Amino acid sequence: MTEARGDIQTLIDLMARLPGLGPRSARRAVLHLIKKRGPLMAPLAAAMADVASNARECLTCGNVGTTDLCAICASPKRATGEICVVEDVADLWAMERAGVFRGRYHVLGGTLSALDAVGPEDLRIPRLLDRLKDEAVIEVILALGATVEGQTTAHYIADRIEGRGVAVTSLAQGVPVGGELDYLDDGTITAALKARKAF
Amino acid sequence: MTEARGDIQTLIDLMARLPGLGPRSARRAVLHLIKKRGPLMAPLAAAMADVASNARECLTCGNVGTTDLCAICASPKRATGEICVVEDVADLWAMERAGVFRGRYHVLGGTLSALDAVGPEDLRIPRLLDRLKDEAVIEVILALGATVEGQTTAHYIADRIEGRGVAVTSLAQGVPVGGELDYLDDGTITAALKARKAF
């Protein structure tokens, strides 16, 4: 760009590095922010500075929060003896939105991958095994993606837990609620048929 | 959301108010920012706070910048006697990216609209007429959208300038560079044919 900007161009360049925003949508977002600099831009800048200085990963489960122990790990209500293992924080948030799981989480931070040289120690798996003793866990629910990497990781974790007297389960696979058969892939239909149950 | 967040949820809610971001992409952006809180989130928060407190509209042309007179209006190199009239700052930026216009701009801030009760005094049109005298303008280039509102506004401005000894021109209409006829609408083809020139 030419002499037209400066600070504003810096802001656009930084915004364009967010996932889902390119240069064009970053410009649009910045113009919108400038128009609403009182009601939106100033509070957004303050909230962002706040989170930038306070956000951290929970030392126990890897969830993000503003304290060393996240709100879920700190809540005695959630000490149900169940740990739900997820790949990342977005998955944890998705589970929380469903609002049906009342135990605690363990965020791996990815999946095992020989290609990317991601091993168990990169994924908080040792910390998970420690928690099994420390928190009197009775069930580990593997809520990992139905991908090759997700399932490889699930099998590895199940193997490591075996023989410790802790139940290991995984989310059911099948037809999504509201889903139409016509739009489903063969793998999902196969899994749903195999896991069919009495009506 | 449940007890999982707080400050982070506030940030997500504010981000979701940006154009082009919904709740889902706002969550994704915030998780990305938290992962890169050192290299990206802190500088972004600072840049945003900077612009929020310094951004203002140029008193002459309506461009956004961090000074009362924008960089283009302040530059003596751009005193060519040409003023390019655009609807909004995004259009000014698009012209500047092309890098071919070396004069100054006038940002209307919208188009005339009886429906939305937008009149000439809402659009910096009086300020444009003042500039014609103050800046020894020889040509006004109307770079307004090829929409009904854009063209209505262009006609209104041309009428107001008539008789002041200032040339009024508008951007050519025709086939976009790299465009294929098959994908063009009838109106563009008609305009391009009418304005055909010797090869």
Tab-separated table of C-alpha atoms in Angstrom:
chain	number	residue	atom	x	y	z
A	1	MET	CA	0.000	0.000	0.000
A	2	THR	CA	1.078	3.599	-0.451
A	3	GLU	CA	1.203	6.586	1.864
A	4	ALA	CA	-2.485	6.103	2.688
A	5	ARG	CA	-1.980	4.220	5.957
A	6	GLY	CA	0.602	3.113	8.533
A	7	ASP	CA	-0.797	2.000	11.891
A	8	ILE	CA	-3.954	0.923	10.119
A	9	GLN	CA	-1.973	-1.177	7.634
A	10	THR	CA	-0.117	-2.843	10.534
A	11	LEU	CA	-3.457	-3.759	12.078
A	12	ILE	CA	-4.767	-5.137	8.773
A	13	ASP	CA	-1.627	-7.255	8.306
A	14	LEU	CA	-1.995	-8.742	11.792
A	15	MET	CA	-5.725	-9.391	11.349
A	16	ALA	CA	-5.035	-11.141	8.035
A	17	ARG	CA	-3.035	-13.766	9.960
A	18	LEU	CA	-6.158	-15.017	11.764
A	19	PRO	CA	-7.570	-18.301	10.454
A	20	GLY	CA	-10.535	-17.678	8.169
A	21	LEU	CA	-9.541	-14.089	7.371
A	22	GLY	CA	-7.574	-13.150	4.266
A	23	PRO	CA	-6.283	-9.714	3.253
A	24	ARG	CA	-9.666	-8.713	1.853
A	25	SER	CA	-11.770	-9.720	4.846
A	26	ALA	CA	-9.129	-8.268	7.197
A	27	ARG	CA	-9.507	-4.887	5.478
A	28	ARG	CA	-13.272	-5.162	5.776
A	29	ALA	CA	-13.051	-6.082	9.458
A	30	VAL	CA	-10.670	-3.197	10.200
A	31	LEU	CA	-12.898	-0.657	8.420
A	32	HIS	CA	-15.842	-1.965	10.437
A	33	LEU	CA	-13.790	-1.651	13.634
A	34	ILE	CA	-12.778	1.921	12.777
A	35	LYS	CA	-16.418	2.837	12.207
A	36	LYS	CA	-17.295	1.319	15.611
A	37	ARG	CA	-14.122	2.285	17.429
A	38	GLY	CA	-15.977	3.349	20.575
A	39	PRO	CA	-18.482	0.544	21.105
A	40	LEU	CA	-16.506	-2.349	19.595
A	41	MET	CA	-12.834	-1.712	18.802
A	42	ALA	CA	-11.732	-0.360	22.187
A	43	PRO	CA	-13.436	-3.158	24.201
A	44	LEU	CA	-12.091	-5.773	21.773
A	45	ALA	CA	-8.540	-4.444	22.107
A	46	ALA	CA	-8.864	-4.480	25.899
A	47	ALA	CA	-10.334	-8.015	25.987
A	48	MET	CA	-7.560	-9.224	23.692
A	49	ALA	CA	-4.816	-7.648	25.818
A	50	ASP	CA	-6.418	-9.227	28.906
A	51	VAL	CA	-6.490	-12.706	27.447
A	52	ALA	CA	-3.018	-12.310	25.901
A	53	SER	CA	-1.511	-11.665	29.314
A	54	ASN	CA	-3.667	-14.063	31.358
A	55	ALA	CA	-4.423	-17.063	29.150
A	56	ARG	CA	-2.620	-20.266	30.021
A	57	GLU	CA	-3.052	-23.996	29.711
A	58	CYS	CA	-4.457	-25.890	32.677
A	59	LEU	CA	-1.578	-27.794	34.293
A	60	THR	CA	-3.845	-30.804	34.802
A	61	CYS	CA	-5.918	-31.188	31.644
A	62	GLY	CA	-4.511	-28.767	29.030
A	63	ASN	CA	-7.746	-26.754	28.690
A	64	VAL	CA	-7.209	-23.017	28.213
A	65	GLY	CA	-8.234	-20.585	30.907
A	66	THR	CA	-6.926	-17.712	32.947
A	67	THR	CA	-5.800	-19.726	35.973
A	68	ASP	CA	-3.238	-22.517	36.473
A	69	LEU	CA	-6.075	-24.950	37.176
A	70	CYS	CA	-8.969	-24.520	34.731
A	71	ALA	CA	-12.509	-23.913	35.967
A	72	ILE	CA	-13.562	-27.483	35.166
A	73	CYS	CA	-10.617	-29.101	36.988
A	74	ALA	CA	-11.151	-26.735	39.923
A	75	SER	CA	-14.850	-27.542	40.277
A	76	PRO	CA	-15.562	-30.285	42.849
A	77	LYS	CA	-18.903	-30.925	41.107
A	78	ARG	CA	-17.033	-32.339	38.136
A	79	ALA	CA	-15.090	-34.964	40.120
A	80	THR	CA	-17.275	-37.784	38.770
A	81	GLY	CA	-14.415	-40.203	38.129
A	82	GLU	CA	-14.932	-39.821	34.363
A	83	ILE	CA	-12.302	-38.295	32.089
A	84	CYS	CA	-13.181	-37.426	28.500
A	85	VAL	CA	-10.079	-37.419	26.274
A	86	VAL	CA	-10.224	-34.933	23.360
A	87	GLU	CA	-7.732	-33.852	20.719
A	88	ASP	CA	-7.921	-30.112	21.300
A	89	VAL	CA	-9.697	-27.330	23.163
A	90	ALA	CA	-12.199	-26.752	20.338
A	91	ASP	CA	-13.436	-30.320	20.903
A	92	LEU	CA	-13.702	-29.704	24.647
A	93	TRP	CA	-15.797	-26.597	23.947
A	94	ALA	CA	-18.015	-28.605	21.573
A	95	MET	CA	-18.622	-31.197	24.325
A	96	GLU	CA	-19.394	-28.418	26.821
A	97	ARG	CA	-21.890	-26.827	24.417
A	98	ALA	CA	-23.753	-30.141	24.288
A	99	GLY	CA	-23.898	-29.761	28.077
A	100	VAL	CA	-24.396	-33.467	28.751
A	101	PHE	CA	-20.993	-34.562	30.087
A	102	ARG	CA	-20.446	-33.661	33.738
A	103	GLY	CA	-16.970	-35.135	34.320
A	104	ARG	CA	-13.547	-33.721	33.535
A	105	TYR	CA	-11.468	-33.543	30.368
A	106	HIS	CA	-7.996	-34.313	29.153
A	107	VAL	CA	-6.825	-32.324	26.121
A	108	LEU	CA	-4.123	-34.198	24.189
A	109	GLY	CA	-3.135	-31.261	22.008
A	110	GLY	CA	-3.125	-33.351	18.805
A	111	THR	CA	-2.892	-36.947	17.680
A	112	LEU	CA	-0.011	-39.410	17.399
A	113	SER	CA	1.685	-39.033	14.040
A	114	ALA	CA	4.804	-40.856	12.882
A	115	LEU	CA	4.935	-38.529	9.854
A	116	ASP	CA	5.027	-35.361	11.963
A	117	ALA	CA	7.110	-37.038	14.691
A	118	VAL	CA	4.411	-36.573	17.346
A	119	GLY	CA	4.958	-39.138	20.112
A	120	PRO	CA	3.046	-39.920	23.351
A	121	GLU	CA	5.186	-37.531	25.426
A	122	ASP	CA	4.193	-34.670	23.074
A	123	LEU	CA	0.517	-35.301	23.791
A	124	ARG	CA	0.090	-35.177	27.569
A	125	ILE	CA	-0.434	-38.953	27.580
A	126	PRO	CA	1.955	-39.475	30.568
A	127	ARG	CA	-0.043	-36.814	32.456
A	128	LEU	CA	-3.271	-38.715	31.657
A	129	LEU	CA	-1.822	-41.931	33.128
A	130	ASP	CA	-0.800	-40.037	36.283
A	131	ARG	CA	-4.313	-38.670	36.631
A	132	LEU	CA	-5.798	-42.182	36.615
A	133	LYS	CA	-4.247	-42.762	40.043
A	134	ASP	CA	-4.464	-39.240	41.452
A	135	GLU	CA	-8.152	-38.683	40.711
A	136	ALA	CA	-9.641	-42.154	41.355
A	137	VAL	CA	-10.783	-42.401	37.751
A	138	ILE	CA	-13.283	-45.133	36.927
A	139	GLU	CA	-13.879	-44.450	33.220
A	140	VAL	CA	-11.908	-42.877	30.380
A	141	ILE	CA	-14.088	-41.828	27.436
A	142	LEU	CA	-12.110	-41.499	24.214
A	143	ALA	CA	-13.754	-38.706	22.188
A	144	LEU	CA	-11.181	-38.599	19.404
A	145	GLY	CA	-11.820	-37.957	15.732
A	146	ALA	CA	-12.932	-40.841	13.523
A	147	THR	CA	-9.766	-40.410	11.442
A	148	VAL	CA	-6.820	-42.767	11.051
A	149	GLU	CA	-4.687	-40.616	13.396
A	150	GLY	CA	-7.508	-40.211	15.917
A	151	GLN	CA	-8.181	-43.940	16.039
A	152	THR	CA	-4.468	-44.822	16.202
A	153	THR	CA	-4.160	-42.510	19.187
A	154	ALA	CA	-7.281	-44.016	20.784
A	155	HIS	CA	-5.880	-47.548	20.443
A	156	TYR	CA	-2.531	-46.493	21.897
A	157	ILE	CA	-4.193	-44.890	24.928
A	158	ALA	CA	-6.508	-47.884	25.454
A	159	ASP	CA	-3.448	-50.184	25.403
A	160	ARG	CA	-1.633	-48.083	27.995
A	161	ILE	CA	-4.638	-48.011	30.310
A	162	GLU	CA	-5.376	-51.750	30.078
A	163	GLY	CA	-4.888	-53.654	33.312
A	164	ARG	CA	-5.313	-50.616	35.555
A	165	GLY	CA	-8.921	-51.368	36.438
A	166	VAL	CA	-10.268	-48.355	34.555
A	167	ALA	CA	-13.047	-48.754	31.957
A	168	VAL	CA	-12.202	-47.377	28.515
A	169	THR	CA	-15.059	-46.384	26.218
A	170	SER	CA	-15.377	-44.338	23.038
A	171	LEU	CA	-18.133	-42.218	21.502
A	172	ALA	CA	-20.685	-44.170	19.460
A	173	GLN	CA	-20.477	-43.939	15.691
A	174	GLY	CA	-23.645	-43.730	13.630
A	175	VAL	CA	-26.106	-41.509	11.828
A	176	PRO	CA	-25.937	-37.876	13.059
A	177	VAL	CA	-29.175	-36.576	14.589
A	178	GLY	CA	-31.055	-34.849	11.761
A	179	GLY	CA	-28.833	-36.541	9.183
A	180	GLU	CA	-30.138	-38.031	5.962
A	181	LEU	CA	-28.817	-41.382	4.782
A	182	ASP	CA	-28.450	-40.084	1.243
A	183	TYR	CA	-25.765	-37.630	2.357
A	184	LEU	CA	-23.773	-40.036	4.548
A	185	ASP	CA	-20.534	-41.694	3.519
A	186	ASP	CA	-20.296	-45.496	3.270
A	187	GLY	CA	-18.124	-45.776	6.398
A	188	THR	CA	-20.730	-44.093	8.586
A	189	ILE	CA	-23.555	-46.218	7.185
A	190	THR	CA	-21.481	-49.373	7.742
A	191	ALA	CA	-20.690	-48.364	11.341
A	192	ALA	CA	-24.327	-47.459	12.032
A	193	LEU	CA	-25.561	-50.774	10.645
A	194	LYS	CA	-23.038	-52.815	12.643
A	195	ALA	CA	-24.025	-50.994	15.849
A	196	ARG	CA	-27.791	-51.284	15.193
A	197	LYS	CA	-30.008	-51.787	18.199
A	198	ALA	CA	-33.528	-52.968	19.030
A	199	PHE	CA	-36.151	-50.357	18.170
B	1	MET	CA	-21.188	-21.787	27.725
B	2	THR	CA	-20.566	-23.198	31.180
B	3	GLU	CA	-17.891	-22.569	33.788
B	4	ALA	CA	-15.197	-23.313	31.207
B	5	ARG	CA	-14.397	-19.704	30.315
B	6	GLY	CA	-15.047	-16.048	31.250
B	7	ASP	CA	-12.577	-13.554	29.813
B	8	ILE	CA	-12.068	-15.867	26.867
B	9	GLN	CA	-15.811	-16.042	26.219
B	10	THR	CA	-16.003	-12.228	26.301
B	11	LEU	CA	-13.281	-12.079	23.664
B	12	ILE	CA	-15.060	-14.662	21.494
B	13	ASP	CA	-18.348	-12.729	21.727
B	14	LEU	CA	-16.625	-9.509	20.631
B	15	MET	CA	-14.752	-11.222	17.787
B	16	ALA	CA	-18.021	-12.765	16.552
B	17	ARG	CA	-19.309	-9.234	15.886
B	18	LEU	CA	-16.725	-8.666	13.139
B	19	PRO	CA	-18.053	-8.904	9.587
B	20	GLY	CA	-17.247	-12.289	8.053
B	21	LEU	CA	-16.801	-14.021	11.427
B	22	GLY	CA	-19.561	-16.007	13.091
B	23	PRO	CA	-19.487	-17.693	16.507
B	24	ARG	CA	-17.683	-20.731	15.107
B	25	SER	CA	-14.928	-18.872	13.280
B	26	ALA	CA	-14.579	-16.480	16.221
B	27	ARG	CA	-13.872	-19.458	18.498
B	28	ARG	CA	-11.349	-20.779	15.994
B	29	ALA	CA	-9.650	-17.385	15.724
B	30	VAL	CA	-9.474	-16.993	19.515
B	31	LEU	CA	-7.977	-20.479	19.994
B	32	HIS	CA	-5.395	-19.621	17.329
B	33	LEU	CA	-4.633	-16.335	19.098
B	34	ILE	CA	-4.239	-18.095	22.455
B	35	LYS	CA	-1.785	-20.562	20.891
B	36	LYS	CA	0.185	-17.631	19.462
B	37	ARG	CA	-0.349	-15.218	22.300
B	38	GLY	CA	3.262	-13.997	22.276
B	39	PRO	CA	3.976	-13.489	18.580
B	40	LEU	CA	0.466	-12.554	17.399
B	41	MET	CA	-2.123	-11.832	20.083
B	42	ALA	CA	-0.194	-9.264	22.123
B	43	PRO	CA	0.915	-7.224	19.045
B	44	LEU	CA	-2.612	-7.425	17.620
B	45	ALA	CA	-4.151	-6.163	20.864
B	46	ALA	CA	-1.634	-3.308	20.957
B	47	ALA	CA	-2.179	-2.373	17.293
B	48	MET	CA	-5.920	-2.416	17.835
B	49	ALA	CA	-5.728	-0.219	20.940
B	50	ASP	CA	-3.485	2.189	18.981
B	51	VAL	CA	-5.868	2.506	16.079
B	52	ALA	CA	-8.915	2.657	18.373
B	53	SER	CA	-7.515	5.728	20.111
B	54	ASN	CA	-5.906	7.413	17.069
B	55	ALA	CA	-8.095	6.635	14.058
B	56	ARG	CA	-10.115	9.509	12.691
B	57	GLU	CA	-11.661	10.681	9.463
B	58	CYS	CA	-9.729	13.198	7.363
B	59	LEU	CA	-11.442	16.571	7.730
B	60	THR	CA	-10.950	17.241	4.032
B	61	CYS	CA	-11.704	14.007	2.201
B	62	GLY	CA	-13.194	11.547	4.721
B	63	ASN	CA	-10.406	8.963	4.339
B	64	VAL	CA	-9.436	7.208	7.577
B	65	GLY	CA	-6.038	7.810	9.117
B	66	THR	CA	-4.388	8.761	12.365
B	67	THR	CA	-4.124	12.517	11.704
B	68	ASP	CA	-6.697	15.271	11.089
B	69	LEU	CA	-5.478	15.571	7.508
B	70	CYS	CA	-4.902	12.172	5.881
B	71	ALA	CA	-1.544	11.290	4.320
B	72	ILE	CA	-2.911	11.725	0.791
B	73	CYS	CA	-4.422	15.173	1.453
B	74	ALA	CA	-1.222	16.193	3.256
B	75	SER	CA	1.072	15.151	0.401
B	76	PRO	CA	1.931	18.041	-1.980
B	77	LYS	CA	2.777	15.434	-4.659
B	78	ARG	CA	-0.904	14.569	-4.910
B	79	ALA	CA	-2.102	18.126	-5.623
B	80	THR	CA	-2.737	17.306	-9.290
B	81	GLY	CA	-6.052	19.127	-9.527
B	82	GLU	CA	-7.876	15.783	-9.864
B	83	ILE	CA	-10.323	14.538	-7.264
B	84	CYS	CA	-11.596	10.966	-7.411
B	85	VAL	CA	-15.008	10.619	-5.720
B	86	VAL	CA	-15.630	7.217	-4.102
B	87	GLU	CA	-18.413	5.798	-1.965
B	88	ASP	CA	-16.309	4.556	0.925
B	89	VAL	CA	-12.793	4.011	2.218
B	90	ALA	CA	-12.649	0.433	0.911
B	91	ASP	CA	-13.059	1.854	-2.616
B	92	LEU	CA	-10.282	4.392	-1.973
B	93	TRP	CA	-7.998	1.561	-0.856
B	94	ALA	CA	-8.875	-0.429	-4.000
B	95	MET	CA	-7.913	2.570	-6.169
B	96	GLU	CA	-4.651	2.962	-4.239
B	97	ARG	CA	-3.812	-0.708	-4.720
B	98	ALA	CA	-4.110	-0.223	-8.472
B	99	GLY	CA	-1.496	2.514	-7.913
B	100	VAL	CA	-2.372	4.407	-11.072
B	101	PHE	CA	-4.253	7.453	-9.759
B	102	ARG	CA	-1.973	10.163	-8.397
B	103	GLY	CA	-4.513	12.820	-7.415
B	104	ARG	CA	-6.644	13.137	-4.282
B	105	TYR	CA	-9.881	11.518	-3.149
B	106	HIS	CA	-13.236	12.458	-1.747
B	107	VAL	CA	-15.013	9.772	0.263
B	108	LEU	CA	-18.789	10.283	0.259
B	109	GLY	CA	-19.500	7.763	2.993
B	110	GLY	CA	-22.395	6.174	1.092
B	111	THR	CA	-24.823	6.947	-1.706
B	112	LEU	CA	-27.942	9.078	-1.928
B	113	SER	CA	-30.966	7.057	-0.896
B	114	ALA	CA	-34.509	8.331	-0.547
B	115	LEU	CA	-35.467	5.049	1.102
B	116	ASP	CA	-32.849	5.344	3.863
B	117	ALA	CA	-33.268	9.148	4.024
B	118	VAL	CA	-29.654	9.812	2.996
B	119	GLY	CA	-29.416	13.309	1.519
B	120	PRO	CA	-26.513	15.323	0.030
B	121	GLU	CA	-25.589	16.880	3.392
B	122	ASP	CA	-25.146	13.367	4.853
B	123	LEU	CA	-22.569	12.536	2.180
B	124	ARG	CA	-19.878	15.242	2.332
B	125	ILE	CA	-21.195	16.646	-0.963
B	126	PRO	CA	-21.123	20.266	0.325
B	127	ARG	CA	-17.478	19.713	1.376
B	128	LEU	CA	-16.692	18.469	-2.148
B	129	LEU	CA	-18.132	21.651	-3.680
B	130	ASP	CA	-16.024	23.749	-1.278
B	131	ARG	CA	-12.897	21.852	-2.325
B	132	LEU	CA	-13.480	22.687	-5.994
B	133	LYS	CA	-12.607	26.313	-5.202
B	134	ASP	CA	-10.073	25.786	-2.431
B	135	GLU	CA	-7.884	23.316	-4.307
B	136	ALA	CA	-8.021	24.637	-7.881
B	137	VAL	CA	-9.614	21.413	-9.082
B	138	ILE	CA	-9.676	20.839	-12.844
B	139	GLU	CA	-11.282	17.378	-12.971
B	140	VAL	CA	-13.643	15.361	-10.788
B	141	ILE	CA	-13.581	11.620	-11.532
B	142	LEU	CA	-16.730	9.859	-10.355
B	143	ALA	CA	-15.685	6.341	-9.309
B	144	LEU	CA	-19.046	5.270	-7.915
B	145	GLY	CA	-20.619	1.840	-8.097
B	146	ALA	CA	-22.508	0.845	-11.252
B	147	THR	CA	-25.670	0.465	-9.174
B	148	VAL	CA	-28.868	2.511	-9.277
B	149	GLU	CA	-27.864	4.373	-6.083
B	150	GLY	CA	-24.295	4.909	-7.265
B	151	GLN	CA	-25.401	6.306	-10.608
B	152	THR	CA	-28.117	8.481	-9.033
B	153	THR	CA	-25.474	9.951	-6.752
B	154	ALA	CA	-23.095	10.451	-9.702
B	155	HIS	CA	-25.771	12.331	-11.666
B	156	TYR	CA	-26.610	14.512	-8.676
B	157	ILE	CA	-22.941	15.452	-8.147
B	158	ALA	CA	-22.396	16.107	-11.874
B	159	ASP	CA	-25.444	18.445	-11.852
B	160	ARG	CA	-24.124	20.367	-8.859
B	161	ILE	CA	-20.672	20.802	-10.434
B	162	GLU	CA	-21.979	21.890	-13.857
B	163	GLY	CA	-21.118	25.490	-14.759
B	164	ARG	CA	-18.126	25.710	-12.418
B	165	GLY	CA	-15.540	25.108	-15.132
B	166	VAL	CA	-14.528	21.701	-13.731
B	167	ALA	CA	-14.472	18.611	-15.967
B	168	VAL	CA	-16.562	15.708	-14.668
B	169	THR	CA	-15.673	12.195	-15.828
B	170	SER	CA	-16.537	8.696	-14.697
B	171	LEU	CA	-14.747	5.346	-14.818
B	172	ALA	CA	-15.166	3.444	-18.090
B	173	GLN	CA	-17.508	0.481	-18.123
B	174	GLY	CA	-16.609	-2.629	-20.060
B	175	VAL	CA	-15.136	-6.104	-19.960
B	176	PRO	CA	-12.910	-6.634	-16.878
B	177	VAL	CA	-9.276	-7.441	-17.655
B	178	GLY	CA	-9.019	-11.241	-17.722
B	179	GLY	CA	-12.817	-11.531	-17.916
B	180	GLU	CA	-14.582	-13.999	-20.172
B	181	LEU	CA	-17.630	-12.877	-22.136
B	182	ASP	CA	-19.482	-16.041	-21.199
B	183	TYR	CA	-19.512	-15.025	-17.518
B	184	LEU	CA	-20.513	-11.392	-18.006
B	185	ASP	CA	-23.988	-10.014	-17.475
B	186	ASP	CA	-25.956	-8.454	-20.320
B	187	GLY	CA	-25.577	-4.917	-18.983
B	188	THR	CA	-21.774	-5.099	-19.036
B	189	ILE	CA	-21.710	-6.531	-22.560
B	190	THR	CA	-24.090	-3.807	-23.747
B	191	ALA	CA	-21.934	-1.091	-22.144
B	192	ALA	CA	-18.733	-2.564	-23.582
B	193	LEU	CA	-20.226	-2.758	-27.078
B	194	LYS	CA	-21.523	0.819	-26.985
B	195	ALA	CA	-18.102	2.065	-25.852
B	196	ARG	CA	-16.162	-0.006	-28.430
B	197	LYS	CA	-13.057	1.553	-29.875
B	198	ALA	CA	-10.744	1.115	-32.876
B	199	PHE	CA	-8.418	-1.869	-32.455
